[in-house]
Short mmCIF file of C-alpha atoms and ligand atoms in Angstrom, two decimals:
data_model
loop_
_atom_site.label_atom_id
_atom_site.label_comp_id
_atom_site.label_asym_id
_atom_site.label_seq_id
_atom_site.Cartn_x
_atom_site.Cartn_y
_atom_site.Cartn_z
CA MET A 1 19.32 -33.85 -6.42
CA PRO A 2 17.04 -31.89 -8.15
CA ILE A 3 17.40 -28.48 -7.83
CA GLN A 4 14.76 -27.34 -5.05
CA THR A 5 12.46 -24.75 -6.36
CA GLU A 6 9.50 -24.58 -3.76
CA SER A 7 9.97 -23.93 -0.29
CA ASN A 8 7.99 -25.12 2.66
CA LEU A 9 5.98 -21.79 2.78
CA ILE A 10 5.37 -21.12 -1.05
CA LYS A 11 3.71 -24.47 -0.52
CA LYS A 12 1.26 -23.57 1.46
CA PHE A 13 -0.02 -20.85 -1.07
CA PRO A 14 -2.12 -22.44 -2.77
CA PRO A 15 -2.61 -21.47 -6.37
CA TYR A 16 -4.50 -18.66 -6.76
CA LEU A 17 -8.56 -19.79 -6.32
CA PHE A 18 -8.86 -17.20 -9.65
CA ALA A 19 -6.22 -18.70 -11.36
CA ARG A 20 -8.71 -21.30 -12.80
CA LEU A 21 -11.68 -18.44 -13.55
CA ASN A 22 -9.13 -16.03 -15.11
CA ALA A 23 -8.02 -19.21 -17.33
CA GLU A 24 -11.64 -19.42 -18.56
CA LYS A 25 -12.22 -15.43 -19.03
CA LEU A 26 -8.98 -15.36 -21.23
CA ALA A 27 -9.95 -17.91 -23.63
CA ALA A 28 -13.70 -16.59 -23.64
CA ARG A 29 -11.99 -13.02 -24.71
CA ARG A 30 -9.62 -15.21 -27.57
CA GLN A 31 -12.79 -16.32 -28.57
CA GLY A 32 -13.92 -12.85 -28.67
CA LYS A 33 -16.28 -13.04 -26.34
CA ASP A 34 -17.20 -9.90 -24.55
CA VAL A 35 -17.07 -10.93 -20.72
CA ILE A 36 -18.78 -8.18 -18.38
CA ASP A 37 -16.14 -8.68 -15.31
CA PHE A 38 -17.62 -7.75 -12.04
CA THR A 39 -14.82 -10.14 -10.56
CA MET A 40 -12.47 -8.02 -9.40
CA GLY A 41 -12.24 -4.98 -6.77
CA ASN A 42 -10.17 -3.16 -9.98
CA PRO A 43 -11.53 0.31 -10.10
CA ASP A 44 -12.72 1.44 -13.77
CA ASN A 45 -12.49 4.94 -13.50
CA PRO A 46 -9.23 6.95 -13.73
CA THR A 47 -7.02 8.43 -11.31
CA PRO A 48 -8.15 12.45 -11.26
CA GLN A 49 -6.47 14.86 -13.69
CA PRO A 50 -5.00 16.75 -10.83
CA ILE A 51 -3.51 13.69 -9.71
CA VAL A 52 -2.03 12.58 -12.96
CA ASP A 53 -0.64 15.86 -13.78
CA LYS A 54 1.22 16.00 -10.93
CA LEU A 55 2.92 12.84 -11.53
CA ILE A 56 4.00 14.30 -15.24
CA GLU A 57 5.30 17.63 -13.72
CA VAL A 58 7.51 15.63 -10.97
CA VAL A 59 8.41 13.15 -13.24
CA GLN A 60 10.19 15.48 -14.91
CA ASP A 61 12.33 17.20 -12.28
CA LYS A 62 15.39 14.82 -12.72
CA LYS A 63 16.14 14.84 -9.06
CA SER A 64 12.86 13.02 -9.48
CA HIS A 65 14.77 9.61 -10.72
CA ARG A 66 17.12 8.65 -7.94
CA TYR A 67 16.07 6.23 -5.21
CA SER A 68 12.71 7.34 -2.88
CA THR A 69 12.68 6.71 0.60
CA SER A 70 11.35 3.30 1.84
CA LYS A 71 9.64 5.08 4.51
CA GLY A 72 7.96 7.81 2.50
CA ILE A 73 9.16 11.63 1.48
CA PRO A 74 8.31 13.40 4.58
CA ALA A 75 6.08 15.60 3.31
CA LEU A 76 3.60 12.56 1.96
CA LEU A 77 3.68 11.56 5.63
CA LYS A 78 2.65 15.14 6.81
CA ALA A 79 -0.16 15.12 4.35
CA VAL A 80 -1.19 11.89 5.50
CA SER A 81 -1.56 13.58 9.34
CA ARG A 82 -3.15 16.52 7.23
CA TRP A 83 -5.83 13.87 6.01
CA TYR A 84 -6.29 11.95 9.49
CA ASP A 85 -6.70 15.22 10.86
CA ARG A 86 -8.78 16.71 8.25
CA LYS A 87 -11.29 14.00 8.07
CA TYR A 88 -11.23 12.51 11.39
CA GLY A 89 -10.28 14.27 14.02
CA VAL A 90 -6.94 11.98 14.77
CA SER A 91 -3.23 13.63 15.27
CA ILE A 92 -0.64 11.50 13.32
CA ASN A 93 2.69 12.35 14.17
CA PRO A 94 3.98 12.11 10.95
CA TYR A 95 7.60 11.26 11.92
CA THR A 96 6.94 8.18 14.46
CA GLU A 97 3.60 6.98 13.26
CA ALA A 98 3.18 6.86 9.64
CA VAL A 99 4.57 4.97 6.93
CA SER A 100 4.17 4.71 3.24
CA VAL A 101 3.25 1.56 1.93
CA ILE A 102 4.02 -0.01 -1.67
CA GLY A 103 0.06 -0.45 -1.57
CA SER A 104 -1.88 -2.11 1.63
CA LYS A 105 -1.69 -5.53 0.05
CA GLU A 106 2.12 -5.14 0.53
CA GLY A 107 1.53 -3.34 3.64
CA LEU A 108 0.29 -5.75 5.19
CA GLY A 109 1.71 -8.87 3.51
CA HIS A 110 5.34 -7.81 5.48
CA LEU A 111 3.58 -6.56 8.72
CA GLY A 112 3.03 -9.93 9.73
CA LEU A 113 6.88 -10.56 9.31
CA ALA A 114 7.46 -6.99 10.86
CA VAL A 115 5.58 -7.83 14.30
CA LEU A 116 4.81 -11.70 15.08
CA ASN A 117 6.97 -14.90 15.69
CA ARG A 118 7.02 -18.56 14.35
CA GLY A 119 3.26 -20.28 15.48
CA ASP A 120 1.59 -16.93 17.22
CA LYS A 121 -1.83 -17.06 16.60
CA VAL A 122 -3.88 -14.16 14.46
CA LEU A 123 -7.83 -13.64 14.26
CA VAL A 124 -8.82 -13.29 11.42
CA PRO A 125 -12.40 -12.66 9.74
CA ASN A 126 -13.70 -15.84 7.54
CA PRO A 127 -14.48 -15.13 4.84
CA THR A 128 -11.94 -12.33 4.05
CA TYR A 129 -9.66 -10.62 1.45
CA PRO A 130 -6.74 -13.00 1.20
CA ILE A 131 -4.09 -11.01 2.71
CA HIS A 132 -5.43 -10.74 5.91
CA HIS A 133 -4.85 -14.79 5.74
CA TYR A 134 -1.78 -14.90 3.96
CA SER A 135 0.26 -11.98 6.23
CA VAL A 136 -0.14 -14.62 9.22
CA ILE A 137 0.96 -17.54 6.61
CA ILE A 138 3.83 -15.04 5.58
CA ALA A 139 5.16 -15.09 8.61
CA GLY A 140 4.67 -18.55 10.37
CA GLY A 141 1.96 -17.29 12.24
CA GLN A 142 -1.43 -19.64 12.85
CA LEU A 143 -4.82 -18.73 11.85
CA VAL A 144 -7.81 -18.21 14.14
CA SER A 145 -10.33 -18.18 11.99
CA VAL A 146 -14.07 -15.98 12.97
CA PRO A 147 -16.81 -16.38 10.79
CA ILE A 148 -18.65 -12.76 10.05
CA LEU A 149 -21.31 -13.49 7.95
CA ASP A 150 -23.65 -12.64 11.02
CA GLY A 151 -23.04 -8.76 11.22
CA PRO A 152 -20.82 -7.03 13.77
CA GLU A 153 -22.46 -7.90 16.79
CA ALA A 154 -22.00 -11.63 16.36
CA PHE A 155 -18.63 -10.71 14.89
CA LEU A 156 -17.78 -9.20 17.91
CA LYS A 157 -19.54 -11.58 20.13
CA ALA A 158 -17.64 -14.70 18.07
CA LEU A 159 -14.03 -12.94 18.16
CA PHE A 160 -14.33 -12.56 22.33
CA LYS A 161 -15.08 -16.54 22.44
CA ALA A 162 -12.72 -17.64 19.86
CA HIS A 163 -9.98 -15.07 21.95
CA ALA A 164 -10.73 -16.35 24.98
CA LYS A 165 -10.47 -20.28 23.85
CA ALA A 166 -7.07 -20.04 22.04
CA LYS A 167 -3.93 -21.78 23.62
CA PRO A 168 -1.38 -19.34 24.07
CA ARG A 169 -3.87 -16.45 23.66
CA PRO A 170 -3.27 -14.70 20.00
CA LYS A 171 -1.29 -11.89 19.52
CA MET A 172 -3.09 -9.85 16.27
CA VAL A 173 -6.31 -9.30 14.98
CA ILE A 174 -6.76 -8.41 11.52
CA LEU A 175 -10.28 -5.83 10.61
CA ASN A 176 -11.38 -4.57 7.85
CA PHE A 177 -15.00 -2.47 8.04
CA PRO A 178 -16.41 -1.80 5.86
CA HIS A 179 -15.50 -5.24 5.23
CA ASN A 180 -14.09 -7.13 1.76
CA PRO A 181 -15.96 -9.16 0.11
CA THR A 182 -19.00 -9.48 2.75
CA THR A 183 -19.61 -5.32 3.01
CA VAL A 184 -20.10 -5.51 6.33
CA SER A 185 -19.89 -2.08 7.83
CA VAL A 186 -19.36 -0.95 11.45
CA GLU A 187 -20.25 2.27 14.11
CA GLN A 188 -18.06 3.92 15.64
CA ALA A 189 -19.17 2.20 18.76
CA PHE A 190 -18.16 -1.33 17.73
CA PHE A 191 -14.33 0.40 17.85
CA LYS A 192 -14.82 1.36 21.68
CA GLU A 193 -15.33 -2.60 22.07
CA ILE A 194 -12.26 -3.58 20.15
CA VAL A 195 -9.87 -1.03 21.85
CA ALA A 196 -11.15 -1.85 25.63
CA TRP A 197 -10.98 -5.60 25.07
CA ALA A 198 -7.67 -5.17 22.85
CA LYS A 199 -6.33 -2.74 26.08
CA LYS A 200 -7.15 -5.77 28.48
CA SER A 201 -6.08 -8.85 26.50
CA GLN A 202 -2.98 -6.76 25.24
CA ILE A 203 -3.54 -7.88 21.69
CA LEU A 204 -2.76 -6.06 18.77
CA VAL A 205 -5.74 -4.62 16.53
CA VAL A 206 -4.48 -4.09 12.82
CA HIS A 207 -6.96 -2.54 10.47
CA ASP A 208 -7.95 -2.01 7.02
CA LEU A 209 -9.34 1.01 6.30
CA ALA A 210 -9.79 0.46 2.47
CA TYR A 211 -13.30 1.28 1.56
CA ALA A 212 -12.88 4.34 3.91
CA ASP A 213 -15.06 6.73 1.22
CA ILE A 214 -17.27 3.73 -0.74
CA VAL A 215 -20.20 4.49 1.17
CA PHE A 216 -23.71 5.07 0.38
CA ASP A 217 -26.86 6.58 1.77
CA GLY A 218 -25.69 9.01 3.98
CA TYR A 219 -23.25 6.03 6.04
CA LYS A 220 -19.90 7.36 7.21
CA SER A 221 -17.49 4.85 7.87
CA PRO A 222 -15.72 5.05 11.28
CA SER A 223 -12.00 5.09 11.32
CA PHE A 224 -10.56 2.24 13.92
CA LEU A 225 -7.77 5.14 14.75
CA ALA A 226 -10.20 7.68 15.90
CA THR A 227 -11.44 6.01 18.70
CA PRO A 228 -9.87 7.45 22.02
CA GLY A 229 -6.71 5.22 23.00
CA ALA A 230 -6.83 3.11 19.83
CA LYS A 231 -2.67 4.14 19.22
CA ASP A 232 -1.62 2.27 22.53
CA VAL A 233 -3.35 -0.97 20.88
CA GLY A 234 -3.30 -0.58 17.36
CA ILE A 235 -2.58 0.92 13.63
CA GLU A 236 -4.74 1.24 10.31
CA VAL A 237 -3.95 0.83 7.04
CA PHE A 238 -5.29 2.80 3.83
CA THR A 239 -5.10 2.28 0.26
CA LEU A 240 -5.09 5.08 -2.41
CA SER A 241 -6.24 2.45 -4.64
CA LYS A 242 -10.26 2.80 -4.25
CA SER A 243 -10.61 6.41 -3.07
CA TYR A 244 -8.68 7.65 -6.23
CA ASN A 245 -8.68 5.06 -8.78
CA MET A 246 -5.24 4.70 -8.11
CA ALA A 247 -4.89 0.82 -7.75
CA GLY A 248 -2.20 0.45 -10.45
CA TRP A 249 -0.01 2.89 -8.95
CA ARG A 250 0.62 0.97 -5.63
CA ILE A 251 0.46 3.60 -2.41
CA GLY A 252 -1.23 3.82 0.73
CA PHE A 253 -0.46 4.10 4.16
CA ALA A 254 -0.23 3.06 7.48
CA ALA A 255 -0.27 4.29 10.79
CA GLY A 256 -1.06 4.61 13.99
CA HIS A 257 1.36 2.82 17.12
CA ALA A 258 4.45 4.14 16.75
CA LYS A 259 6.52 0.91 17.83
CA VAL A 260 4.40 -0.73 15.18
CA ILE A 261 4.87 1.56 12.63
CA ALA A 262 8.66 1.71 13.88
CA SER A 263 9.10 -2.28 12.81
CA LEU A 264 7.47 -2.60 9.32
CA ALA A 265 9.72 0.73 8.32
CA ARG A 266 12.45 -1.04 9.47
CA LEU A 267 11.45 -4.30 7.96
CA LYS A 268 10.87 -2.58 4.37
CA SER A 269 14.15 -0.73 4.69
CA TYR A 270 15.80 -3.93 4.04
CA MET A 271 13.19 -5.05 1.46
CA ASP A 272 12.88 -2.24 -0.47
CA TYR A 273 13.78 1.87 -1.76
CA GLY A 274 10.48 3.48 -1.28
CA ILE A 275 7.55 3.94 -3.87
CA PHE A 276 9.07 6.27 -7.10
CA THR A 277 8.52 9.48 -6.02
CA PRO A 278 6.55 11.24 -8.51
CA ILE A 279 4.24 8.65 -7.21
CA GLN A 280 4.50 10.00 -3.74
CA VAL A 281 4.43 13.63 -4.82
CA ALA A 282 1.13 12.78 -6.81
CA ALA A 283 -0.59 11.26 -3.62
CA ILE A 284 -0.23 13.80 -1.65
CA THR A 285 -2.38 15.79 -4.64
CA ALA A 286 -4.70 13.06 -3.73
CA LEU A 287 -4.87 13.36 -0.08
CA ASP A 288 -5.24 17.13 -0.42
CA SER A 289 -8.13 17.15 -3.08
CA PRO A 290 -11.80 17.95 -2.01
CA GLU A 291 -13.75 15.79 -0.23
CA GLU A 292 -16.57 16.61 -2.80
CA ASN A 293 -14.72 14.68 -5.16
CA LEU A 294 -15.29 11.26 -2.60
CA ARG A 295 -18.45 12.08 -3.01
CA LYS A 296 -18.81 12.17 -6.34
CA LEU A 297 -17.18 8.65 -6.61
CA ALA A 298 -19.04 7.20 -4.07
CA ALA A 299 -22.05 7.97 -6.13
CA ILE A 300 -21.31 6.40 -8.98
CA TYR A 301 -21.02 2.99 -7.33
CA GLN A 302 -24.03 3.84 -5.46
CA GLU A 303 -25.93 3.73 -8.25
CA ARG A 304 -24.43 0.93 -9.91
CA ARG A 305 -25.14 -0.69 -6.83
CA ASP A 306 -28.94 0.38 -7.19
CA ILE A 307 -28.99 -0.95 -10.49
CA MET A 308 -27.73 -4.22 -10.13
CA ALA A 309 -29.54 -5.05 -6.98
CA ALA A 310 -33.06 -4.11 -8.66
CA GLY A 311 -32.06 -6.34 -11.81
CA LEU A 312 -30.86 -9.32 -9.64
CA ASN A 313 -33.92 -9.34 -7.07
CA LYS A 314 -36.05 -8.68 -9.79
CA MET A 315 -35.40 -11.86 -11.90
CA GLY A 316 -35.39 -14.04 -8.41
CA TRP A 317 -32.06 -14.08 -7.39
CA PRO A 318 -31.96 -12.03 -3.83
CA VAL A 319 -29.47 -9.91 -3.02
CA GLU A 320 -29.08 -7.21 -0.59
CA LYS A 321 -28.01 -3.28 -1.09
CA PRO A 322 -24.70 -3.01 0.88
CA LYS A 323 -23.69 -0.13 3.00
CA ALA A 324 -20.71 0.72 1.85
CA ALA A 325 -17.76 -0.97 -0.11
CA MET A 326 -17.84 -1.50 -4.24
CA TYR A 327 -19.54 -4.96 -3.71
CA LEU A 328 -22.56 -7.03 -4.09
CA TRP A 329 -22.44 -10.14 -1.57
CA ALA A 330 -24.38 -12.46 -2.84
CA LYS A 331 -26.01 -16.55 -2.01
CA VAL A 332 -25.65 -18.84 -5.05
CA PRO A 333 -29.46 -18.02 -6.43
CA PRO A 334 -31.76 -20.43 -5.43
CA ARG A 335 -32.21 -22.53 -8.12
CA PHE A 336 -28.34 -23.33 -8.48
CA SER A 337 -28.07 -23.75 -4.93
CA LYS A 338 -26.59 -27.69 -5.56
CA MET A 339 -23.74 -25.70 -7.30
CA ASN A 340 -20.56 -24.34 -5.30
CA SER A 341 -19.67 -21.32 -5.80
CA LEU A 342 -17.08 -21.77 -7.96
CA ASP A 343 -18.48 -24.29 -10.49
CA PHE A 344 -21.35 -21.14 -10.07
CA SER A 345 -19.29 -18.68 -11.31
CA MET A 346 -17.59 -20.71 -14.12
CA MET A 347 -21.04 -21.13 -15.17
CA LEU A 348 -22.13 -17.51 -15.08
CA LEU A 349 -18.99 -17.01 -17.24
CA LYS A 350 -19.32 -19.55 -19.74
CA ASP A 351 -23.23 -19.39 -20.50
CA ALA A 352 -23.52 -15.62 -19.45
CA GLU A 353 -20.39 -14.29 -20.16
CA VAL A 354 -20.75 -13.18 -17.21
CA GLY A 355 -17.54 -13.05 -14.22
CA VAL A 356 -18.23 -12.64 -10.31
CA SER A 357 -15.89 -13.88 -7.82
CA PRO A 358 -16.80 -17.47 -5.97
CA GLY A 359 -17.44 -16.88 -2.54
CA SER A 360 -14.68 -19.99 -1.25
CA GLY A 361 -11.99 -18.01 -2.72
CA PHE A 362 -12.17 -15.62 0.33
CA GLY A 363 -11.98 -18.28 2.98
CA SER A 364 -13.54 -22.21 3.43
CA LEU A 365 -16.96 -19.20 5.02
CA GLY A 366 -17.38 -17.61 1.64
CA GLU A 367 -18.98 -20.85 0.11
CA GLY A 368 -22.40 -20.94 -1.07
CA TYR A 369 -21.83 -17.31 -1.63
CA VAL A 370 -20.33 -14.85 -5.15
CA ARG A 371 -19.12 -11.32 -4.69
CA ILE A 372 -19.70 -9.01 -7.85
CA ALA A 373 -17.23 -5.88 -8.45
CA LEU A 374 -19.42 -3.11 -9.65
CA VAL A 375 -16.55 -2.02 -11.45
CA GLU A 376 -18.14 -1.92 -15.07
CA ASN A 377 -20.39 0.97 -15.89
CA LYS A 378 -24.42 1.12 -15.87
CA ASP A 379 -24.81 0.21 -19.53
CA ARG A 380 -22.43 -2.71 -19.07
CA ILE A 381 -24.55 -3.89 -15.84
CA ARG A 382 -27.74 -3.55 -17.39
CA GLN A 383 -26.34 -5.81 -19.86
CA ALA A 384 -24.80 -8.22 -17.76
CA LEU A 385 -28.71 -8.54 -16.03
CA ARG A 386 -30.00 -9.20 -19.68
CA ASN A 387 -27.36 -12.29 -20.03
CA ILE A 388 -28.07 -13.33 -16.27
CA LYS A 389 -31.78 -12.87 -16.59
CA LYS A 390 -31.49 -15.96 -19.95
CA LEU A 391 -30.08 -18.44 -17.80
CA PHE A 392 -33.11 -17.84 -15.22
CA SER A 393 -35.62 -17.97 -17.61
C1 LIG B 401 -9.57 -5.11 2.51
C2 LIG B 401 -8.93 -4.67 1.18
N1 LIG B 401 -7.68 -4.27 1.55
C3 LIG B 401 -6.47 -4.30 0.70
C4 LIG B 401 -6.60 -4.31 -0.77
C5 LIG B 401 -5.69 -3.55 -1.48
O1 LIG B 401 -5.30 -2.70 -1.69
P1 LIG B 401 -4.25 -1.82 -2.51
O2 LIG B 401 -4.19 -1.51 -4.13
O3 LIG B 401 -3.34 -0.85 -1.97
O4 LIG B 401 -3.13 -2.62 -2.48
C6 LIG B 401 -7.87 -4.54 -1.67
C7 LIG B 401 -7.87 -4.42 -3.11
O5 LIG B 401 -9.02 -4.85 -2.95
C8 LIG B 401 -8.84 -4.84 -0.58
O6 LIG B 401 -10.24 -5.08 -0.53
#
């Protein structure tokens, strides 16, 4: 008998969709091609200097080199509480209602294991950011997929219908607004309906607020926890990756329902020793930083959005301008509509040296779309537009 190298669980993870695209990207770069890369939501701007300075200051303190605390140092959890109060008027008890996570991907990944039992059903948007699906798979749960492409009202209807139809009844729903990849965004009233329904149906709500601050044209993205009663039915997860350009630092937090937070914190205490203390302290500087910085950051993405959307529309690739998030979510252009989203993305990479993500990587209903992450500067966006235009002439 050969040694066993794959669990049944690991077999459920298809080779990462982006693997083929990444291999192609790497090959192109090896040939000296300058790929303009809009594939990942990986912010290209640097972390603000005061946050970097704080990390350097704290790392010089030899006491900071020891194991940290898995739940998050108290000063960070207090900063989370201040952050919620300042931004959303939400009161969070730092000792019982907040936990730090090693990026929200890790937090969401482990959440399923902390709160679900094998076979539990979970309502998840389709398409969506992959960990929303895989958190359920990792925990041995069953996905109940809810179409999101037609906007918030249609999503809400589909959600209630899918819940009513599913047997046994789903235990949890994972939401994410502003949504990756579709950029669908909601108003506070949406969460009021969610909270009322969740109370009635006794379903746990998990809201991923990754793009809270990447908002355009005066739009404000609501916090789920700002809805009265939300803490009784759910939690919210936030990442510092996007708002503070800290993607590589791996830090975020979850807050809300005390028992859910306690379960996640307990699981994590068996899994990790917490984020490196200097990173946790620097995260406090980030969370306490002026809102003005966030508006400047959003303005950078807004300008990129405008240039990209105007350029694509002009060449005959119809795209809409999103209200929030750092993406354009676009149908494969009409003249290439016979291609699936992966083949179209591969062609853009080969023939235009432009990388985008195929929509099918985010779920079956993402087929026919691509996601363009606005993580290249204005000049490179203009260059990408010139390259793409050649395919349209
Ligand atoms: C919706 C959403 N949630 C979570 C994440 C991951 O964030 P983190 O860097 O905190 O793991 C991303 C990253 O793209 C995202 O788009």
